[in-house]
Amino acid sequence: MPSATETHDTAAWEKIAALIEERDPEVVADAVRDLDDAGRRAVARALPGHVKAVRARREPWEDIDDFAPTFRAAGAVALGGSSAVAAWLTRREFNSRWSGGHDDTDLLLELWVDRDDAWLADLARRLTLRLRGPRHLGLDLVLALLAETGIEPPEHDALVVGWVSSGPPRPKDPLLPVLLPRIFEAEGVGRELRDNPSWPRTLPTLAERGVIDRRMLLDGCVRRFLRGGTTLDLRFFVRLHGLLIPADPAVREREILEYARDYVRLPPAAPGPVADVALGLLMEPAELPSQHVAEALDGVLFRAESGLVKSGLSCLEKTIRGRPELAGDCAAALAQAFAHESYTVQERAVRIALKLPESADTTVLVDAVPLLAPDLSAKAAARFGGDVAEPDDDLPPALAVAPPDPLPPLPPPITRPVELAEALTAYHLDWPVLERVLDAFLRLARRDADDLRAALRPNHEVDLYYPRLAEGGWLSPREWLQVAVRLLTGSAPVPPDWRDRLSALHSLANPYALELHRCAEIAVAVADGTLPPMLLATPPSRPAISTRARSWPGWRHCRPRASRPGPPTSSRPCCGCPARSTRTPSGARPN
């Protein structure tokens, strides 16, 4: 017999379970709060099993998102430890692939109003570390708990990425001073903000108002550049960096010189847009040390990107023009461009090299002269010396495309009725076989009609091959030939509406529909007694190719008998003779 305690616990749970079925989170939460400690413990023990029971009532591909708010509210009250609550709220069943935000942050914070600060702080830390991108489910609750407790958020990239995705920076956001410096360290922030229009504009504005430190932002951008990344990762930081550089010339030059050591490290390996920005800034101060100038130019002219190297050559040319005493230092960088694979880059590098002052030390260029194209190498060697590059050997002739394999020859024509009967029973009536069958049918029907009927009748007395010949449209040559044979032999009836079956051919591809039309044309000619003596176009040696010589005999046979080839035959592209030259009724028809 169950004890009083067990009875009490069972009653408490049954009441909550019934309310969960109604899926009203607030009602369930109030009911759990009204329970004593023993009742809450009973509910906490039963909740996981009830989740499985509800899940079992659904199909495997369905979720329980409609139950999730109610389950979350019940667990938030019934469970005691912050660890248990954090694990409960982030259960997979409540955060399915298709679920959106839970929108229960206000309710949960109200349910925890009687929890102490240490409990809430621990829950905030645990939920923060459970955040996962790219959806960041539960972010609203985490941000609210962090703001409520005032604790320093734990280091977690997903929190920073989720925070920047929640909206533009707000001056009164309590998390702004803590999380803003982390955007330069957290992975994924750059991709999240790469096309965001508000963050690059808002941060400089807040810096002008004194809400945040502009130098902190500028320093963060430079550190982010030095950490590396792809162009997409750094696009946002490049835009922000450009808006943070001061417009005042004196302040601008001073800050560029302060960051000069960092900027010099970017041209050799940073993505193109970052390297281009760094090089452009380094070329601005007139007092930049010569070793920084040479190092930056050497790094950018070593790159493989033609556009970036051309930009570097422009900076080098400008430097030599403005500071001719650096020509010798720039010669080493110019030698890097001599080895570039682009002829345009080499040509421009040689043009700049030939303008170097005579007093400049150009010894380093001598060894690079053979790396140029032969014609450019000769120009450079005339000025600086060095070996002239040998012209490359003639390129091998272009490989000729191998001709296609010849098609196999067509089988010999059918000359006996027995052969035609056998061919008509073949499973596949593809193009070569069909051409032979049509040609033989016409020839034998005129020359050996009785023998042809005797050979064909046994196989066409019953619906042996097409038991459903009376149904639907006929989309196979065999069905039309079956009708032609029956009409010729009288071995079996044909559907009374057989002429109407051509209406189904309008949806077929033209070449296939043409062959079906030719088969139907023969069936109509049998029924009307107007069979031509032979095919207008005899079977050619290749598909869809027929010469006038092959078509002309058919016209000559049709002309004395005034036979009229059907539209499909007389309109075939392979008929290469002029229509009026046939002097037949068909040829005299207007197109």
XYZ file of C-alpha atoms in Angstrom:
591
model
C 0.000 0.000 0.000
C 1.534 3.377 -0.999
C 2.471 5.691 1.815
C 0.915 9.085 2.399
C 4.014 10.756 1.028
C 3.911 8.748 -2.168
C 0.219 9.471 -2.583
C 0.872 13.171 -2.084
C 3.699 13.172 -4.622
C 1.633 11.269 -7.158
C -1.281 13.661 -6.798
C 1.005 16.662 -7.182
C 2.549 15.296 -10.368
C -0.758 14.209 -11.905
C -2.082 17.726 -11.454
C 0.974 19.264 -13.158
C 0.944 16.635 -15.949
C -2.678 17.497 -16.749
C -1.826 21.186 -16.918
C 1.176 20.515 -19.186
C -1.203 18.974 -21.712
C -2.995 22.325 -21.904
C 0.342 23.962 -22.889
C -0.048 27.159 -20.884
C 3.383 28.025 -19.375
C 2.130 30.621 -16.891
C -0.575 28.363 -15.478
C 1.883 25.492 -15.111
C 4.492 27.724 -13.482
C 1.976 29.070 -10.935
C 0.813 25.557 -10.137
C 4.361 24.337 -9.507
C 5.128 27.367 -7.324
C 2.093 26.564 -5.193
C 3.492 23.103 -4.400
C 5.536 22.425 -1.319
C 9.149 21.279 -1.542
C 8.183 17.608 -1.673
C 5.728 18.234 -4.507
C 8.337 20.181 -6.480
C 10.830 17.376 -6.045
C 8.215 14.910 -7.307
C 7.594 17.073 -10.359
C 11.352 17.401 -10.965
C 11.730 13.611 -10.915
C 8.828 13.007 -13.284
C 9.500 15.719 -15.860
C 12.222 13.921 -17.916
C 10.065 10.827 -18.302
C 7.078 12.896 -19.328
C 9.152 14.621 -22.020
C 9.975 11.201 -23.454
C 6.314 10.177 -23.274
C 5.177 13.275 -25.151
C 7.950 12.747 -27.691
C 6.870 9.128 -28.184
C 3.384 10.258 -29.208
C 4.835 12.085 -32.190
C 6.292 10.773 -35.418
C 10.103 10.530 -35.556
C 10.354 13.570 -37.815
C 8.074 15.735 -35.658
C 9.178 17.910 -32.746
C 7.545 19.025 -29.504
C 8.116 22.753 -29.898
C 4.528 23.433 -28.843
C 5.225 21.785 -25.471
C 8.679 23.358 -24.976
C 7.611 26.627 -23.218
C 5.467 24.683 -20.749
C 8.186 22.151 -19.977
C 10.773 24.934 -19.576
C 8.559 26.846 -17.139
C 7.846 23.740 -15.067
C 11.509 22.798 -14.810
C 12.595 26.359 -14.058
C 10.517 26.259 -10.872
C 10.739 22.595 -9.878
C 14.490 22.072 -10.278
C 16.650 23.364 -7.470
C 20.270 23.619 -8.598
C 21.481 26.093 -11.195
C 23.329 23.300 -12.989
C 20.136 21.243 -13.307
C 18.151 24.255 -14.522
C 20.786 25.127 -17.141
C 20.822 21.543 -18.415
C 17.015 21.445 -18.502
C 16.562 24.677 -20.439
C 19.072 23.627 -23.088
C 17.694 20.134 -23.700
C 17.715 19.102 -27.336
C 13.955 18.454 -27.313
C 13.305 22.130 -26.501
C 15.764 23.479 -29.076
C 14.995 21.604 -32.272
C 16.342 22.530 -35.656
C 13.158 24.337 -36.614
C 12.359 26.056 -33.323
C 12.707 29.801 -33.080
C 13.258 31.921 -29.991
C 11.446 30.825 -26.859
C 10.187 34.306 -25.916
C 9.941 33.300 -22.265
C 12.732 35.425 -20.791
C 10.422 37.702 -18.792
C 8.487 34.747 -17.417
C 11.613 32.891 -16.331
C 13.135 35.943 -14.655
C 9.886 36.405 -12.727
C 9.947 32.772 -11.634
C 13.487 33.215 -10.294
C 12.799 36.425 -8.415
C 13.199 34.616 -5.087
C 16.541 33.001 -6.025
C 19.660 34.473 -4.478
C 22.278 36.441 -6.441
C 24.901 33.699 -6.335
C 22.443 31.206 -7.821
C 21.500 33.576 -10.640
C 25.153 34.419 -11.320
C 26.074 30.747 -11.577
C 23.100 30.096 -13.864
C 24.163 33.013 -16.078
C 27.688 31.608 -16.434
C 26.431 28.118 -17.228
C 23.907 29.258 -19.816
C 26.523 31.518 -21.419
C 28.923 28.641 -21.946
C 26.112 26.556 -23.463
C 25.420 29.084 -26.235
C 26.070 27.729 -29.716
C 26.045 29.404 -33.116
C 24.826 30.114 -35.628
C 21.314 30.343 -34.148
C 22.330 31.246 -30.579
C 19.120 29.879 -29.047
C 18.643 31.257 -25.551
C 20.681 34.407 -26.218
C 17.947 36.732 -24.912
C 17.860 34.926 -21.578
C 21.652 34.927 -21.295
C 21.950 38.667 -22.015
C 19.169 39.432 -19.558
C 20.801 37.359 -16.803
C 24.203 38.948 -17.402
C 22.682 42.416 -17.226
C 20.637 41.484 -14.151
C 23.503 39.993 -12.185
C 26.202 42.408 -13.346
C 28.854 39.675 -13.447
C 31.686 39.689 -15.949
C 30.678 37.345 -18.762
C 32.894 34.297 -19.222
C 35.148 34.158 -22.285
C 33.025 32.564 -24.992
C 33.105 33.438 -28.714
C 29.480 32.434 -29.283
C 28.362 35.024 -26.701
C 30.216 37.829 -28.504
C 28.939 36.800 -31.938
C 25.410 36.484 -30.602
C 25.669 39.862 -28.889
C 26.741 41.725 -32.049
C 23.987 39.976 -34.010
C 21.316 41.124 -31.532
C 21.466 44.742 -32.695
C 23.683 47.817 -33.057
C 25.734 48.963 -30.063
C 23.705 50.967 -27.544
C 25.274 53.532 -25.205
C 23.290 52.315 -22.194
C 23.961 48.634 -22.754
C 25.613 47.389 -19.534
C 27.515 44.771 -21.531
C 29.029 47.287 -23.971
C 32.204 48.083 -21.966
C 32.919 44.379 -21.417
C 31.972 42.766 -24.707
C 33.034 45.498 -27.148
C 36.802 44.876 -26.758
C 36.168 41.176 -27.353
C 34.830 41.675 -30.879
C 38.448 41.921 -32.059
C 39.323 38.541 -30.536
C 36.223 36.362 -30.972
C 36.091 34.157 -34.052
C 33.060 34.744 -36.239
C 32.439 38.413 -35.444
C 33.895 39.579 -38.755
C 31.679 37.284 -40.803
C 28.628 38.254 -38.778
C 29.230 41.974 -39.343
C 30.776 41.895 -42.825
C 27.666 43.377 -44.484
C 26.236 45.135 -41.432
C 25.706 48.852 -42.172
C 25.018 50.076 -38.619
C 28.009 48.846 -36.603
C 30.752 50.617 -38.643
C 28.818 53.898 -38.450
C 27.675 53.666 -34.843
C 31.035 52.871 -33.235
C 32.858 56.019 -34.535
C 29.830 58.086 -33.515
C 29.949 56.701 -29.973
C 33.684 57.346 -29.932
C 33.157 61.002 -30.902
C 30.673 61.347 -28.036
C 33.141 59.895 -25.585
C 31.037 56.813 -24.838
C 33.846 54.496 -25.953
C 37.558 54.983 -26.557
C 38.492 55.534 -30.202
C 42.087 54.415 -29.654
C 40.813 51.185 -28.134
C 38.867 50.526 -31.338
C 41.786 51.475 -33.586
C 44.167 49.313 -31.607
C 41.694 46.442 -31.791
C 41.456 46.715 -35.590
C 45.238 46.639 -35.991
C 45.505 43.643 -33.645
C 42.801 41.902 -35.663
C 44.718 42.530 -38.885
C 47.856 41.027 -37.376
C 45.971 37.908 -36.290
C 45.151 37.237 -39.913
C 42.065 35.841 -41.567
C 40.254 35.814 -44.869
C 38.989 38.817 -46.763
C 35.448 38.101 -45.567
C 36.610 37.819 -41.960
C 38.333 41.210 -42.077
C 35.993 43.244 -44.274
C 34.151 44.800 -41.335
C 37.376 45.693 -39.539
C 38.815 47.316 -42.677
C 35.715 49.529 -42.945
C 35.817 50.378 -39.249
C 39.541 51.114 -39.361
C 39.064 53.555 -42.229
C 36.404 55.448 -40.273
C 38.563 55.615 -37.148
C 41.640 57.187 -38.769
C 41.507 60.901 -37.859
C 41.044 63.454 -40.605
C 43.363 66.055 -39.044
C 46.688 65.738 -40.986
C 48.940 66.212 -37.974
C 47.054 63.744 -35.772
C 46.740 61.327 -38.656
C 50.479 61.331 -39.377
C 51.329 60.936 -35.714
C 49.075 57.912 -35.283
C 50.314 56.294 -38.486
C 53.884 56.599 -37.242
C 52.845 55.065 -33.912
C 51.410 52.027 -35.678
C 54.096 51.925 -38.397
C 55.790 48.787 -37.025
C 52.460 46.965 -37.110
C 51.481 48.250 -40.545
C 54.827 47.143 -42.020
C 54.070 43.548 -41.019
C 50.849 43.454 -43.048
C 51.829 43.805 -46.760
C 53.645 40.454 -47.126
C 50.834 38.147 -45.986
C 47.600 39.977 -45.115
C 44.591 39.707 -47.451
C 44.715 42.115 -50.367
C 42.390 44.828 -48.977
C 44.275 44.901 -45.654
C 47.696 44.998 -47.327
C 46.534 47.770 -49.644
C 45.266 49.862 -46.725
C 48.467 49.374 -44.732
C 50.685 50.267 -47.694
C 48.680 53.381 -48.473
C 48.947 54.604 -44.886
C 52.685 53.934 -44.733
C 53.263 56.043 -47.827
C 51.631 59.120 -46.272
C 54.154 60.294 -43.619
C 57.171 62.013 -45.097
C 59.164 61.131 -41.988
C 58.626 57.367 -42.190
C 62.005 55.659 -41.606
C 63.621 54.370 -44.781
C 63.818 50.811 -43.478
C 60.019 50.789 -43.031
C 59.531 52.082 -46.564
C 61.814 49.448 -48.064
C 60.308 46.649 -45.966
C 56.728 47.563 -46.882
C 57.485 47.839 -50.610
C 59.513 44.645 -50.614
C 56.669 42.808 -48.920
C 53.950 43.962 -51.307
C 55.993 43.520 -54.511
C 56.669 39.929 -53.482
C 52.932 39.148 -53.670
C 51.384 37.178 -56.515
C 48.282 39.364 -56.960
C 48.831 41.556 -60.006
C 46.535 44.335 -58.808
C 48.245 44.588 -55.446
C 51.707 44.551 -57.026
C 50.712 47.317 -59.452
C 49.523 49.357 -56.485
C 52.888 48.730 -54.852
C 54.710 49.857 -57.977
C 52.711 53.079 -57.960
C 53.739 53.681 -54.350
C 57.353 52.861 -55.188
C 57.375 55.287 -58.106
C 55.835 57.989 -55.941
C 58.394 57.353 -53.196
C 61.338 57.642 -55.593
C 59.908 60.834 -57.021
C 59.367 62.383 -53.598
C 62.375 60.933 -51.804
C 65.083 60.228 -54.404
C 67.574 59.347 -51.701
C 65.588 56.127 -51.129
C 66.044 54.911 -54.753
C 68.761 52.487 -53.744
C 66.610 51.071 -50.928
C 63.683 50.674 -53.348
C 65.786 48.828 -55.948
C 65.701 45.621 -53.914
C 61.901 45.784 -53.801
C 61.808 46.490 -57.525
C 63.826 43.330 -58.167
C 60.929 41.354 -56.663
C 58.647 42.623 -59.426
C 61.123 41.480 -62.106
C 60.260 37.895 -61.157
C 56.492 38.367 -61.297
C 54.634 36.053 -63.670
C 52.582 38.888 -65.192
C 54.187 40.462 -68.259
C 52.353 43.730 -67.564
C 53.867 43.892 -64.079
C 57.346 43.152 -65.425
C 56.962 45.784 -68.133
C 55.970 48.448 -65.620
C 58.766 47.437 -63.247
C 61.343 47.795 -66.033
C 59.934 51.177 -66.997
C 60.324 52.394 -63.405
C 63.786 50.848 -63.105
C 65.009 52.684 -66.203
C 63.994 55.962 -64.537
C 66.101 55.357 -61.427
C 68.766 57.999 -60.810
C 72.206 57.143 -62.085
C 73.554 57.582 -58.580
C 71.282 54.882 -57.139
C 72.802 51.552 -56.178
C 71.171 49.121 -58.607
C 73.507 46.160 -58.129
C 70.654 44.053 -56.810
C 68.819 44.388 -60.141
C 71.598 42.655 -62.098
C 70.748 39.233 -60.742
C 67.038 39.780 -61.423
C 67.441 40.726 -65.098
C 67.356 37.095 -66.382
C 63.984 36.629 -64.654
C 62.328 39.053 -67.075
C 60.741 38.213 -70.394
C 63.391 38.148 -73.171
C 62.488 41.521 -74.700
C 62.278 43.230 -71.295
C 65.440 41.488 -70.164
C 67.339 42.993 -73.089
C 66.173 46.503 -72.175
C 67.129 46.101 -68.512
C 70.480 44.494 -69.336
C 71.415 47.446 -71.530
C 71.122 49.717 -68.489
C 72.070 47.541 -65.509
C 73.980 44.648 -67.065
C 73.306 41.002 -66.404
C 72.400 38.032 -68.540
C 69.668 38.370 -71.127
C 66.967 35.742 -70.826
C 66.916 33.195 -73.622
C 63.714 33.094 -75.688
C 61.522 30.179 -74.776
C 61.346 27.256 -77.153
C 58.488 27.302 -79.570
C 55.353 26.134 -77.928
C 54.201 22.690 -79.029
C 51.483 22.767 -81.660
C 47.995 22.612 -80.377
C 46.787 19.088 -79.979
C 44.436 18.116 -82.744
C 41.085 16.842 -81.642
C 40.840 13.177 -82.427
C 38.083 12.396 -84.920
C 35.108 10.534 -83.510
C 35.006 6.812 -83.891
C 33.179 5.858 -87.084
C 29.672 4.609 -86.614
C 29.151 0.942 -87.329
C 27.663 0.240 -90.771
C 23.935 -0.241 -91.050
C 22.727 -3.823 -91.316
C 21.783 -4.960 -94.793
C 18.260 -4.171 -96.037
C 15.425 -6.604 -95.388
C 14.485 -8.447 -98.580
C 12.176 -11.284 -97.400
C 8.802 -11.194 -95.618
C 10.055 -13.634 -92.966
C 12.904 -11.259 -92.068
C 10.452 -8.387 -91.730
C 8.191 -10.434 -89.465
C 11.158 -11.246 -87.258
C 12.301 -7.621 -87.164
C 8.833 -6.447 -86.130
C 8.982 -8.684 -83.070
C 12.290 -7.171 -81.923
C 12.132 -5.561 -78.502
C 13.903 -2.351 -79.539
C 12.976 -0.487 -82.706
C 15.677 2.117 -82.534
C 16.607 4.321 -85.477
C 18.642 1.904 -87.648
C 16.185 -0.966 -87.179
C 13.158 1.274 -87.716
C 14.515 2.635 -90.992
C 15.056 -0.889 -92.313
C 11.576 -1.981 -91.180
C 9.806 0.959 -92.812
C 11.721 0.561 -96.048
C 11.075 -3.198 -96.185
C 7.391 -2.813 -95.315
C 6.763 -0.485 -98.245
C 8.794 -2.471 -100.770
C 7.423 -5.888 -99.809
C 3.825 -4.638 -99.512
C 3.957 -3.581 -103.172
C 6.123 -6.415 -104.513
C 5.095 -9.493 -102.438
C 1.877 -8.466 -100.724
C 0.455 -11.998 -100.372
C 3.665 -13.482 -98.993
C 4.017 -10.515 -96.613
C 0.479 -11.012 -95.259
C 1.143 -14.720 -94.715
C 4.368 -14.027 -92.837
C 2.924 -11.296 -90.627
C -0.504 -12.783 -89.810
C 0.550 -15.399 -87.175
C 2.198 -12.880 -84.864
C -0.571 -10.287 -85.049
C -3.809 -12.245 -84.658
C -3.928 -11.472 -80.921
C -2.667 -8.666 -78.686
C 0.470 -10.634 -77.956
C 2.821 -7.676 -77.472
C 0.451 -4.786 -76.768
C -2.562 -6.097 -74.846
C -3.625 -2.503 -74.067
C -3.443 -1.199 -77.646
C -6.879 0.345 -77.266
C -5.809 2.625 -74.401
C -4.267 6.079 -74.439
C -1.977 7.737 -76.933
C 0.556 5.678 -78.831
C 4.084 6.843 -78.088
C 5.987 3.912 -79.545
C 6.712 3.023 -83.204
C 5.649 -0.568 -82.524
C 2.063 0.466 -81.758
C 1.669 2.263 -85.089
C 3.350 -0.569 -86.980
C 1.048 -3.015 -85.198
C -1.915 -1.101 -86.613
C -0.363 -1.021 -90.093
C 0.135 -4.801 -90.008
C -3.426 -5.440 -88.817
C -4.836 -3.188 -91.503
C -2.727 -4.955 -94.122
C -3.457 -8.513 -92.986
C -6.907 -8.150 -91.460
C -5.728 -10.446 -88.678
C -7.254 -8.449 -85.822
C -9.371 -5.336 -85.378
C -7.915 -1.921 -84.619
C -9.450 0.736 -82.338
C -11.984 2.834 -84.208
C -10.301 6.070 -83.111
C -6.795 4.997 -84.014
C -6.251 8.000 -86.301
C -6.776 10.321 -83.323
C -3.881 8.875 -81.360
C -1.447 11.290 -83.054
C -2.723 14.101 -80.848
C -0.587 12.747 -78.001
C 2.652 13.367 -79.912
C 2.736 17.155 -79.522
C 4.594 16.896 -76.204
C 7.463 14.779 -77.570
C 10.851 15.953 -78.775
C 10.833 16.731 -82.494
C 13.175 13.965 -83.743
C 11.270 11.232 -81.893
C 7.895 12.669 -82.848
C 8.997 12.713 -86.498
C 9.717 8.987 -86.465
C 6.323 8.267 -84.893
C 4.644 10.443 -87.518
C 6.344 8.435 -90.277
C 5.055 5.179 -88.765
C 1.564 6.647 -88.467
C 1.821 7.879 -92.057
C 2.354 4.302 -93.270
C -0.623 3.051 -91.253
C -2.810 5.763 -92.827
C -1.493 4.893 -96.300
C -2.380 1.208 -95.762
C -5.886 2.143 -94.663
C -6.363 4.510 -97.635
C -4.690 2.261 -100.198
C -2.068 4.854 -101.083
C 1.143 3.124 -100.066
C 4.170 4.656 -101.831
C 6.521 2.184 -103.514
C 9.438 3.005 -101.237
C 10.646 5.421 -98.608
C 11.208 8.901 -99.963
C 14.531 9.011 -98.088
C 16.194 5.632 -98.042
C 18.128 4.665 -94.887
C 21.225 6.898 -94.839
C 24.679 6.001 -93.620
C 24.532 8.355 -90.653
C 21.598 9.590 -88.538
C 19.776 12.684 -89.832
C 22.101 12.930 -92.878
C 20.930 12.164 -96.357
C 22.128 13.463 -99.685
C 20.145 14.458 -102.723
C 21.342 11.315 -104.428
C 19.644 9.213 -101.755
C 16.397 11.189 -101.817
C 16.139 11.571 -105.571
C 15.388 7.911 -106.409
C 12.388 8.055 -104.081
C 11.023 11.073 -105.895
C 11.577 9.414 -109.270
C 9.558 6.389 -108.141
C 6.776 8.583 -106.748
C 6.496 10.820 -109.798
C 5.205 8.338 -112.404
C 2.577 7.024 -110.005
C 1.573 10.508 -108.748
C 2.069 9.159 -105.236
C 1.900 11.748 -102.538
C 4.403 11.271 -99.680
C 2.980 12.263 -96.327
C 3.956 15.530 -94.614
C 6.505 13.986 -92.260
C 8.365 12.298 -95.105
C 8.288 15.169 -97.561
C 9.307 17.659 -94.875
C 12.262 15.692 -93.478
C 15.396 17.825 -93.338
C 17.291 14.992 -95.008
C 15.417 15.493 -98.289
C 17.991 17.611 -100.026
C 16.355 18.170 -103.402
C 14.284 21.230 -104.401
C 10.613 20.508 -103.930
C 9.406 21.848 -107.293
C 12.094 19.944 -109.179
C 10.321 16.669 -108.350
C 7.316 17.629 -110.528
C 4.990 15.633 -108.291
C 1.793 16.735 -106.575
C 3.670 16.807 -103.289
C 6.462 18.892 -104.747
C 4.011 21.303 -106.253
C 2.385 21.985 -102.901
C 3.259 25.409 -101.435
C 5.307 25.282 -98.242
